[in-house]
Amino acid sequence: MAAPEKKPCHVVLVPFPAHGHVAPHMQLARLLHARGIHVTLVHTELHYRRLVQANNGTVATTVNIPGFGVEVIPDGLSLEAPPQTLAAHLEALEQNCFEPFRELLRALEDPDDVPRLSCVIADAPMSFASLAARDVGVPDVQFFTASACGLMGHLQFEELIKRGLVPLKGSSYKTDGTFDATLDWVPGMKGMRLKDMPTFCHTTDADNALLRIHVRQMHVVATSKAIILNTFHDYEKDVVDALAALLPRIYTVGPLSSIMAASLTAAPTSNGGDFSGLTDTAPTSLLQEDTGCIKWLDGKEARSVVYVSYGSHAAMSSEKIKEFASGLESCGYPYLWVLRPDMAADVEVGKNGLVVPWCAQEAVLAHPAVGLFVTHCGWNSILETVMAGVPVLGWPMMSEQTTNCRQVSMSWKIGTELPQEARGHEIAALVREMMVGKKGLEARETTLKWKRLAEDATKEGGSSYGNLGSFVEDVLHEGF
């Protein structure tokens, strides 16, 4: 008997409007499209206008691939006066986007030329997308673009409140031992302290907006049909296994960039994967990449360069930037430092340094001259440094970066943490230790081990590759 014909499938993806979220959504969208799924990527209006502005007005609402569409929904936000805080941005999205997105789904439910909707894949911060999908009867899936340990951290906010640990008491919690209290009850994560939990719970205000919003988001996550994680099972096994007992079915499909890289060189496969059009998609970055830093790296010795980047959104004071400048110049190694235009400070760059506003990070980390990554520990950066085999000196700033940084040293053992108040001479000493000291050499060997395991997970026959295929099959056949 012939196998039943697979029905056409249409998936709508809704990323949070930030580069670190849009990029993995685009990777997932491209991979799903390559496996025969019609994909619609939804931007909010403010982010789309910023993309247009950053790309000289060349961004279109469609891409040049059949079966891949882009839609824009109004968010009530102004390019001239955008939200000044994350809480204000999240609250505006919740208030303004539900109705427009629901109307878009209704329009897509009865299309003339595309398959009917199979599911909505919503970024966890975009709760309105899940709620709108449920309202019109379309299954919703969560794509948590950060780490599994970050998700577990966010899920603990209610428990922290129940145990009386949050909100924090008084103003001395960072020095009176409160912040260093071990949370030995967090599933799958040993040695976590209160200070290592995602920073949105680090508040003394019982009605803190970000705390309230994230608790609500986790309720939506827990009641979705499935969870997609951009990680690989071996890397976060204990946490993923613990999450499986708390949440709907979980698909670990990362690092997505590694599946992308393998797929771009592969021939069309028997499971329907045709990757010939993967590179012809819309831009995701609001920042222009420097094109000269790779040539600069070409002139450096192997593993001699310190690469420094704090990601696409993190901020720091000019005083701290000057401390980093002092430490980098005195560490004795050449350094490539990404300082975004909005972080520009009056710092002196020594003869050993190159400062750029932005760069192609994956290409930089993969360059043989790079020997250490000083990072904010954003999840995309952690995955990219693992895939490059480069150890980490972590300096987290916000969200689950604190959780990732703790795992860097305690679980994954790919690096160590740079103290928040480190002065220039301390930064220089830790850089030297991580470049040539015992701790750094051990971290490099461990990172290379994880690199091999990630490559195994994302090639055909690997766990992440198989989980991506299972997700596609579940969308096509079971319909959740």
PDB file of N, CA, C and O in Angstrom, residues 13 62 66 163 256 259 299 304 319:
ATOM      1  N   LEU A  13       5.802  32.120  11.908  1.00  0.00           N
ATOM      2  CA  LEU A  13       6.785  32.364  12.962  1.00  0.00           C
ATOM      3  C   LEU A  13       6.728  33.830  13.386  1.00  0.00           C
ATOM      4  O   LEU A  13       6.676  34.728  12.538  1.00  0.00           O
ATOM      5  N   THR A  62       8.371  40.623   1.076  1.00  0.00           N
ATOM      6  CA  THR A  62       8.456  39.257   0.565  1.00  0.00           C
ATOM      7  C   THR A  62       9.905  38.956   0.259  1.00  0.00           C
ATOM      8  O   THR A  62      10.730  39.849   0.110  1.00  0.00           O
ATOM      9  N   PRO A  66       9.516  31.047  -3.609  1.00  0.00           N
ATOM     10  CA  PRO A  66       8.127  30.584  -3.496  1.00  0.00           C
ATOM     11  C   PRO A  66       7.924  29.847  -2.166  1.00  0.00           C
ATOM     12  O   PRO A  66       8.764  29.060  -1.739  1.00  0.00           O
ATOM     13  N   ARG A 163       8.709  30.997  47.866  1.00  0.00           N
ATOM     14  CA  ARG A 163       9.674  30.751  48.947  1.00  0.00           C
ATOM     15  C   ARG A 163      10.108  32.033  49.647  1.00  0.00           C
ATOM     16  O   ARG A 163      10.936  31.987  50.572  1.00  0.00           O
ATOM     17  N   LEU A 256      21.071  25.678  15.403  1.00  0.00           N
ATOM     18  CA  LEU A 256      20.456  25.808  14.096  1.00  0.00           C
ATOM     19  C   LEU A 256      21.454  26.272  13.042  1.00  0.00           C
ATOM     20  O   LEU A 256      21.387  25.857  11.883  1.00  0.00           O
ATOM     21  N   ILE A 259      23.155  23.235  11.638  1.00  0.00           N
ATOM     22  CA  ILE A 259      22.329  22.511  10.671  1.00  0.00           C
ATOM     23  C   ILE A 259      22.281  23.282   9.360  1.00  0.00           C
ATOM     24  O   ILE A 259      22.356  22.699   8.277  1.00  0.00           O
ATOM     25  N   GLY A 299      46.432  38.651   9.557  1.00  0.00           N
ATOM     26  CA  GLY A 299      47.831  38.958   9.835  1.00  0.00           C
ATOM     27  C   GLY A 299      48.289  38.579  11.229  1.00  0.00           C
ATOM     28  O   GLY A 299      49.433  38.909  11.611  1.00  0.00           O
ATOM     29  N   SER A 304      46.000  33.957  18.945  1.00  0.00           N
ATOM     30  CA  SER A 304      46.682  35.071  19.616  1.00  0.00           C
ATOM     31  C   SER A 304      45.777  36.257  19.906  1.00  0.00           C
ATOM     32  O   SER A 304      46.182  37.174  20.629  1.00  0.00           O
ATOM     33  N   GLU A 319      32.543  54.415  32.171  1.00  0.00           N
ATOM     34  CA  GLU A 319      33.609  54.068  33.119  1.00  0.00           C
ATOM     35  C   GLU A 319      34.019  52.604  32.954  1.00  0.00           C
ATOM     36  O   GLU A 319      35.215  52.276  32.944  1.00  0.00           O
TER      37      GLU A 319
END
